Amino acid sequence: MPSNETSAAVQAGNGIRRRSLLKWGAALGGVAALTGGGLFFGLKPVNGSPGKKEELFWTACTVNCGSRCVLRAHVIDGVITRIETDDTGVDVYGQHQDRACLRGRAMRHRIYAPDRLKYPMKRVGKRGEGKFERISWDQALDEIAARLKKTIETHGNESVYINYATGCTGSVMSDSYAPASTWLGRLMNCLGGYLNHYGTYSTAQIARALPFTFGGSSVNGNSFADIVNSKLVVLFGNNPAATRMSGGGQIYDIVKSREKGNARFIVIDPRYTDTAVSLADEWIPIRPGTDAALVNGLAYVMIGEDLVDHDFLTRCTVGYDEDSMPEGVPEGNSYKSYILGQGADKTPKTPAWAAAITGIPERRIVQLAREIAGAKPCYVVQGWGPQRQASGEQISRAICMLPILTGNVGVQGGNNGARESGVSSTFARYPTLTNPVKTSISVFTWTDAIERGPEMTATADGVQGRDRLVAPIKFIWNYAGNCLVNQHSDANRTARILGDEAKCETIVVIENFMTPSAKFADILLPATTCAEEDDFADGAYTAAMSYLIFARKAIEPLFESRSIYDVCAGVAKRMGVEQAYTEGRSRDDWVRWVYGETRKKYPELPEKVEDAFAMGIWKKERAGLPAVPYKDFREDPETNPLKTPSGKVEIFSKQLWDIAETWTLPEGDRISGLPEYNPTWEGVSDPLREKYPLQLIGHHYKQRTHSTYGNVDWLKRVAPQELWINPADAEARGIKHADMVKVYNDRGTVLIPAKVTTRIMPGVLSLPQGAWFAPDKDGVDHGGCVNVLTSLRPSPLAKGNPQHTNLVQVVKA
Amino acid sequence: MQKRLAFHLDMNACTGCKTCMIACIDKNDLADGVLYRRVSEYTGGDWIRNADGTYEQNVFSYYLSISCNHCENPICVRSCPTTAMYKDENGIVSVNPEKCVGCRYCEWGCPYSAPQFNAELGIMTKCDFCRDYLDLGKPPACVAACPTRALTFGPYQELLDKYGQAQLVAPLPDTAITQPNLLFTPSRKAQPAGSRNGKISNPEEV
């Protein structure tokens, strides 16, 4: 096929090659398929076609909302004609149906989306331009192997990076995250290893910070099921109606618990979220990035009015007052000293002080402190929005101060302030071998590692496993992910970094669609979707029951798409490690191996995997009351110490104090022993607000899971991409609802329609994250991608992505 | 099949996720511009800036998932000049595509925008309560899809006995017009019918 034709077709975005059309088109009556108007391969409704035999297959949605949903594909002549979801059983809560959300239900138009990748391709234009020519699988795999070999020989294994990619994170057999649990990871481990990363784009700051307070490697909260035992529920930036939408999972859990219990619900968020709409008694709007200031004001009232739980603070914590400080720290550094203005900053954190920062009236802060302290038990929980900030580590620790001060840690119906946890059942995993490379960078700093890898150090850039990187990133694997540009920050700068072929020499993308990231591939490979192969998925993010999903291949792989297992096997063969990679097993052999190992954990599963596939989903009701993390510790902290240096909850962390002493931080960044409020760059008090007066966040939106499903027409129809703006800010700029507006800062410009709504606070805009970057020739984005406006500057401790810390201006376009 | 079926919407459980809409679109392969079920967002309230720069507000918002209500007194049937629109023996209101000429009088008459014009076919189309599913003993696609179980269905009298007759909420029209088979449990912030406090804030989506 001539390359220019392919390029044009691909660029057009709906470039189905009609001549080479597909067997299912013919099956549908070729003429109809060929004249179908271009969209969806001309796929016409075939429901109820006489004489056509319909088959049903259980499959799954395995994207990164964290929940997993079983889908049922109706298939006629090899074509999916309808998607249903779990309708099994009696739907009693606890053994309820795992009902997919709108996205899973739109799977048919995702699988058959017009920008579906069809063949292996090789870049022919400039990197990022999106021009490709079709090549054979053999050529693609040969070139990848040759480039990988050369990169390893020239720059070493630490120059090879597997990028963060969660498009298939719910899948077992085609898992895309974390690298160490994927086939790509296994392949690279057979070849001497790869540069690791730590943290995630979802949780970088909180995951790094909370262990300093509570110890251990991860910190979990009580589950939503425990809300039935609570008197008051306070959600900080936690919006399960958008982030955990599965009807088998947490949105249903919280709705049911709200209904069964008697708790009052308060939502603290810059937006009146869908969770607040359905569940909240009260919405307290707050300026982005100021949650720690609110906590300080609340703590001031609690301390001043003696509403704190002295018993818990004395028995279970360090750093509350000067009597419980670790050695080697000067006086005046306790939490109480900080709050009362007896510390270094000499600033009492009064409700009036907090009001000026947060935008919440002083009177309301005083009342809220009394409410939280008076409700026994009180369930304070944070989502991951508050921590995705320039000082997100501190914010996440600060929110936990409310349950710590009021003694709500480790009690039924309470919570420690961390995000809710749940119950789970999990499949066995195939072995991925061991990575000989121990070096690791923060998930957010890979563009830095491309630009100046060996300059990056442990104490300035958070490099782990080495004092300094030994090589820049020269080779990137990107499978089922859109973090190459779309979901990473500062899309324009990232595109420039990736566009320099002298820096990162090879980018291999394995994908379903022509995503903004796929356009940056040197070699672009078409991958199967879940419906095109046998797979498994762990139920996750549920509170009342766990489940396992058995997803059966419903249709043949479209065009020339291949499973990630086979892609890696093809590279392994060419690199001389085929036997080490496959152990002589085909993908199907591994499916059976995984099932066999899983049955050892759950002997009640059917003996044959075929019977499991026919069953689709297996559920297990939670036994007993919801688990209470830290209960044993709270009851007897001496016998059951935490894994912190003191064994107690560390309100003041000496470890962080020491890090602050030894690390090199850029001007304005701050790490502190206490969970303090830190004003930050592009925060509420940045003088840059004179030029860019509005704070911009990017909330999770029902149209997409991050960027996944961002190309599906049905979803765009029912939930279009829009910029949220308060009527006060809109009127001041002559903007009316549905007007096209231009949002911009020094990093870029986005054109998008405005949603003028009282559901967002004045001074704050929100552009839902995940929309696909679509720059025009002048670099103006027409897709509504928030990361055109976000910054590559990492947070101080986690070196994580502060994607809700942005200042912008907006004008009518 | 049971007679006089109705929908019930628990507004305290409806998060406006629109899974009902997608399930309906997928099942019926709805063309662009045709939506048998629509989720309206009704929002209002004001913001006041205090002298110290803080804010007070009384914002409210809620979602209403509405399809055809298969009314007892269907204005669409009354306004159809060709008798294409009809209410069957079980109470389900449908279009006979053989008789419909696409004059759209039913669309103008219906206060719920239930009849939807399919430009490609040149005729009206609408929700038929998933009659085919009901025949198989299955719930309608939208009800079976609802992740929070906010949307349910059943015989009108059963739902009425279970949930009671709630006060009508804005912006729904007076039930006296068509006697819809729609019941609901109002949300905490629901505004009374006739209220001018809010407006449909997602007109482009419905």
Tab-separated table of C-alpha atoms in Angstrom, chain A residues 398-600:
chain	number	residue	atom	x	y	z
A	398	ALA	CA	-2.991	17.868	56.931
A	399	ILE	CA	-6.416	16.378	56.161
A	400	CYS	CA	-5.482	13.397	58.333
A	401	MET	CA	-4.970	15.814	61.235
A	402	LEU	CA	-8.731	16.149	61.695
A	403	PRO	CA	-9.268	12.473	62.645
A	404	ILE	CA	-5.995	12.468	64.576
A	405	LEU	CA	-6.972	15.489	66.687
A	406	THR	CA	-10.463	14.130	67.290
A	407	GLY	CA	-9.407	10.533	67.910
A	408	ASN	CA	-11.324	9.074	64.982
A	409	VAL	CA	-8.437	6.830	63.886
A	410	GLY	CA	-8.992	3.099	64.306
A	411	VAL	CA	-12.669	3.207	65.264
A	412	GLN	CA	-15.730	1.698	63.600
A	413	GLY	CA	-17.498	4.463	61.681
A	414	GLY	CA	-14.419	6.691	61.843
A	415	ASN	CA	-11.501	7.015	59.473
A	416	ASN	CA	-7.890	8.138	59.583
A	417	GLY	CA	-8.412	10.678	56.790
A	418	ALA	CA	-6.868	8.537	54.047
A	419	ARG	CA	-8.857	7.412	51.056
A	420	GLU	CA	-11.381	4.653	51.646
A	421	SER	CA	-10.270	1.054	51.216
A	422	GLY	CA	-12.335	-1.996	50.416
A	423	VAL	CA	-12.343	-5.713	49.866
A	424	SER	CA	-10.855	-7.631	46.970
A	425	SER	CA	-10.359	-11.011	45.395
A	426	THR	CA	-7.406	-11.343	43.072
A	427	PHE	CA	-6.226	-13.641	40.337
A	428	ALA	CA	-2.841	-15.297	40.538
A	429	ARG	CA	-0.226	-13.541	38.429
A	430	TYR	CA	2.242	-14.945	35.972
A	431	PRO	CA	5.844	-14.459	37.089
A	432	THR	CA	7.565	-11.435	35.583
A	433	LEU	CA	11.061	-12.329	36.859
A	434	THR	CA	13.360	-9.846	38.559
A	435	ASN	CA	14.596	-6.518	37.318
A	436	PRO	CA	18.374	-6.403	37.815
A	437	VAL	CA	18.184	-2.581	37.613
A	438	LYS	CA	17.321	-1.025	40.975
A	439	THR	CA	17.330	2.598	39.861
A	440	SER	CA	13.976	4.333	39.976
A	441	ILE	CA	12.649	7.795	39.151
A	442	SER	CA	9.409	9.468	40.097
A	443	VAL	CA	6.645	8.628	37.645
A	444	PHE	CA	6.423	12.313	36.730
A	445	THR	CA	10.089	13.037	35.965
A	446	TRP	CA	10.706	10.949	32.844
A	447	THR	CA	10.734	13.990	30.538
A	448	ASP	CA	13.416	15.414	32.806
A	449	ALA	CA	15.290	12.127	32.504
A	450	ILE	CA	15.158	12.436	28.709
A	451	GLU	CA	16.539	15.969	28.810
A	452	ARG	CA	19.175	15.740	31.525
A	453	GLY	CA	19.214	12.201	32.921
A	454	PRO	CA	22.717	12.005	34.423
A	455	GLU	CA	22.286	15.394	36.073
A	456	MET	CA	19.392	14.027	38.136
A	457	THR	CA	20.287	13.104	41.700
A	458	ALA	CA	18.710	11.544	44.745
A	459	THR	CA	18.552	14.699	46.836
A	460	ALA	CA	17.543	17.149	44.105
A	461	ASP	CA	15.320	15.033	41.885
A	462	GLY	CA	14.195	12.121	44.022
A	463	VAL	CA	16.230	9.474	42.172
A	464	GLN	CA	16.045	6.219	44.125
A	465	GLY	CA	18.428	3.267	44.055
A	466	ARG	CA	21.348	5.418	42.926
A	467	ASP	CA	22.760	8.797	43.902
A	468	ARG	CA	22.560	9.900	40.300
A	469	LEU	CA	21.113	8.531	37.051
A	470	VAL	CA	23.723	6.914	34.822
A	471	ALA	CA	21.996	7.543	31.506
A	472	PRO	CA	19.257	9.624	29.958
A	473	ILE	CA	16.152	7.816	28.705
A	474	LYS	CA	16.816	6.733	25.133
A	475	PHE	CA	14.132	4.112	24.514
A	476	ILE	CA	10.506	4.265	25.645
A	477	TRP	CA	7.987	1.458	25.660
A	478	ASN	CA	4.466	2.839	25.794
A	479	TYR	CA	1.766	0.163	25.923
A	480	ALA	CA	-1.911	1.087	26.573
A	481	GLY	CA	-1.092	4.519	27.893
A	482	ASN	CA	-1.581	8.150	26.992
A	483	CYS	CA	0.996	9.672	29.334
A	484	LEU	CA	3.470	10.341	26.564
A	485	VAL	CA	1.701	13.633	25.987
A	486	ASN	CA	-1.960	13.746	26.896
A	487	GLN	CA	-1.843	12.787	30.563
A	488	HIS	CA	1.626	14.125	31.331
A	489	SER	CA	1.847	17.839	32.073
A	490	ASP	CA	2.703	20.746	29.792
A	491	ALA	CA	1.742	19.004	26.569
A	492	ASN	CA	3.452	21.572	24.365
A	493	ARG	CA	6.787	21.361	26.165
A	494	THR	CA	6.526	17.589	26.381
A	495	ALA	CA	5.855	17.449	22.647
A	496	ARG	CA	9.000	19.522	22.060
A	497	ILE	CA	11.091	17.227	24.265
A	498	LEU	CA	9.781	14.128	22.535
A	499	GLY	CA	10.132	15.751	19.131
A	500	ASP	CA	13.922	15.870	19.496
A	501	GLU	CA	15.021	12.528	18.084
A	502	ALA	CA	18.586	13.106	19.260
A	503	LYS	CA	17.369	12.847	22.850
A	504	CYS	CA	14.957	9.957	23.153
A	505	GLU	CA	15.942	7.850	20.161
A	506	THR	CA	13.131	5.313	20.016
A	507	ILE	CA	9.483	5.349	21.055
A	508	VAL	CA	7.423	2.200	20.608
A	509	VAL	CA	3.684	2.568	21.155
A	510	ILE	CA	1.322	-0.385	21.364
A	511	GLU	CA	-2.263	0.851	21.255
A	512	ASN	CA	-5.850	0.401	20.129
A	513	PHE	CA	-6.329	3.909	18.746
A	514	MET	CA	-4.537	6.863	17.204
A	515	THR	CA	-4.199	8.654	20.529
A	516	PRO	CA	-2.215	11.879	20.975
A	517	SER	CA	0.535	9.688	22.457
A	518	ALA	CA	0.419	7.217	19.578
A	519	LYS	CA	1.235	10.059	17.195
A	520	PHE	CA	4.677	10.260	18.855
A	521	ALA	CA	5.579	6.662	18.073
A	522	ASP	CA	8.456	5.649	15.845
A	523	ILE	CA	6.954	2.186	15.629
A	524	LEU	CA	3.203	1.962	16.251
A	525	LEU	CA	1.643	-1.440	16.856
A	526	PRO	CA	-2.081	-2.311	16.882
A	527	ALA	CA	-3.184	-4.125	20.032
A	528	THR	CA	-6.218	-6.256	20.691
A	529	THR	CA	-8.991	-5.047	22.986
A	530	CYS	CA	-10.298	-7.162	25.832
A	531	ALA	CA	-13.173	-8.432	23.673
A	532	GLU	CA	-10.674	-9.925	21.224
A	533	GLU	CA	-8.876	-12.211	23.655
A	534	ASP	CA	-9.377	-14.328	26.737
A	535	ASP	CA	-8.626	-12.443	29.898
A	536	PHE	CA	-9.356	-12.092	33.601
A	537	ALA	CA	-9.998	-9.071	35.800
A	538	ASP	CA	-9.904	-8.616	39.563
A	539	GLY	CA	-12.904	-6.895	41.051
A	540	ALA	CA	-11.623	-3.844	42.923
A	541	TYR	CA	-12.723	-0.756	44.833
A	542	THR	CA	-15.709	-2.402	46.425
A	543	ALA	CA	-16.848	-2.400	50.036
A	544	ALA	CA	-19.480	-5.110	50.371
A	545	MET	CA	-18.345	-7.865	48.033
A	546	SER	CA	-15.357	-8.812	45.955
A	547	TYR	CA	-15.443	-10.588	42.631
A	548	LEU	CA	-13.466	-12.126	39.817
A	549	ILE	CA	-14.297	-11.590	36.141
A	550	PHE	CA	-13.676	-14.217	33.469
A	551	ALA	CA	-13.585	-12.401	30.157
A	552	ARG	CA	-13.883	-14.606	27.129
A	553	LYS	CA	-12.779	-13.762	23.633
A	554	ALA	CA	-15.939	-12.553	21.917
A	555	ILE	CA	-14.658	-11.644	18.455
A	556	GLU	CA	-11.552	-12.210	16.373
A	557	PRO	CA	-8.802	-9.582	16.678
A	558	LEU	CA	-9.646	-6.661	14.395
A	559	PHE	CA	-7.401	-6.186	11.389
A	560	GLU	CA	-3.857	-7.201	12.314
A	561	SER	CA	-4.014	-6.394	16.000
A	562	ARG	CA	-2.086	-8.640	18.355
A	563	SER	CA	-2.022	-9.305	22.040
A	564	ILE	CA	0.763	-7.683	24.090
A	565	TYR	CA	1.955	-11.154	25.080
A	566	ASP	CA	2.577	-12.072	21.463
A	567	VAL	CA	4.159	-8.716	20.670
A	568	CYS	CA	6.684	-9.226	23.458
A	569	ALA	CA	7.235	-12.842	22.425
A	570	GLY	CA	8.068	-11.625	18.922
A	571	VAL	CA	10.674	-9.224	20.273
A	572	ALA	CA	12.010	-11.868	22.680
A	573	LYS	CA	12.531	-14.265	19.800
A	574	ARG	CA	14.553	-11.696	17.885
A	575	MET	CA	16.604	-10.846	20.984
A	576	GLY	CA	17.437	-14.498	21.649
A	577	VAL	CA	15.418	-14.823	24.858
A	578	GLU	CA	12.268	-16.476	23.543
A	579	GLN	CA	12.503	-19.506	25.809
A	580	ALA	CA	13.211	-17.417	28.906
A	581	TYR	CA	10.267	-15.171	28.081
A	582	THR	CA	7.676	-17.781	27.079
A	583	GLU	CA	8.901	-20.809	29.055
A	584	GLY	CA	7.515	-22.645	26.052
A	585	ARG	CA	3.980	-21.430	26.724
A	586	SER	CA	1.586	-19.743	24.363
A	587	ARG	CA	-0.697	-16.999	25.665
A	588	ASP	CA	-3.460	-19.559	25.902
A	589	ASP	CA	-1.187	-21.798	27.965
A	590	TRP	CA	-0.579	-18.884	30.331
A	591	VAL	CA	-4.348	-18.246	30.567
A	592	ARG	CA	-4.749	-21.804	31.799
A	593	TRP	CA	-1.721	-21.520	34.074
A	594	VAL	CA	-3.126	-18.369	35.712
A	595	TYR	CA	-6.522	-19.984	36.108
A	596	GLY	CA	-4.980	-23.087	37.670
A	597	GLU	CA	-2.977	-21.028	40.148
A	598	THR	CA	-6.056	-18.921	40.948
A	599	ARG	CA	-8.076	-22.049	41.705
A	600	LYS	CA	-5.518	-22.929	44.369
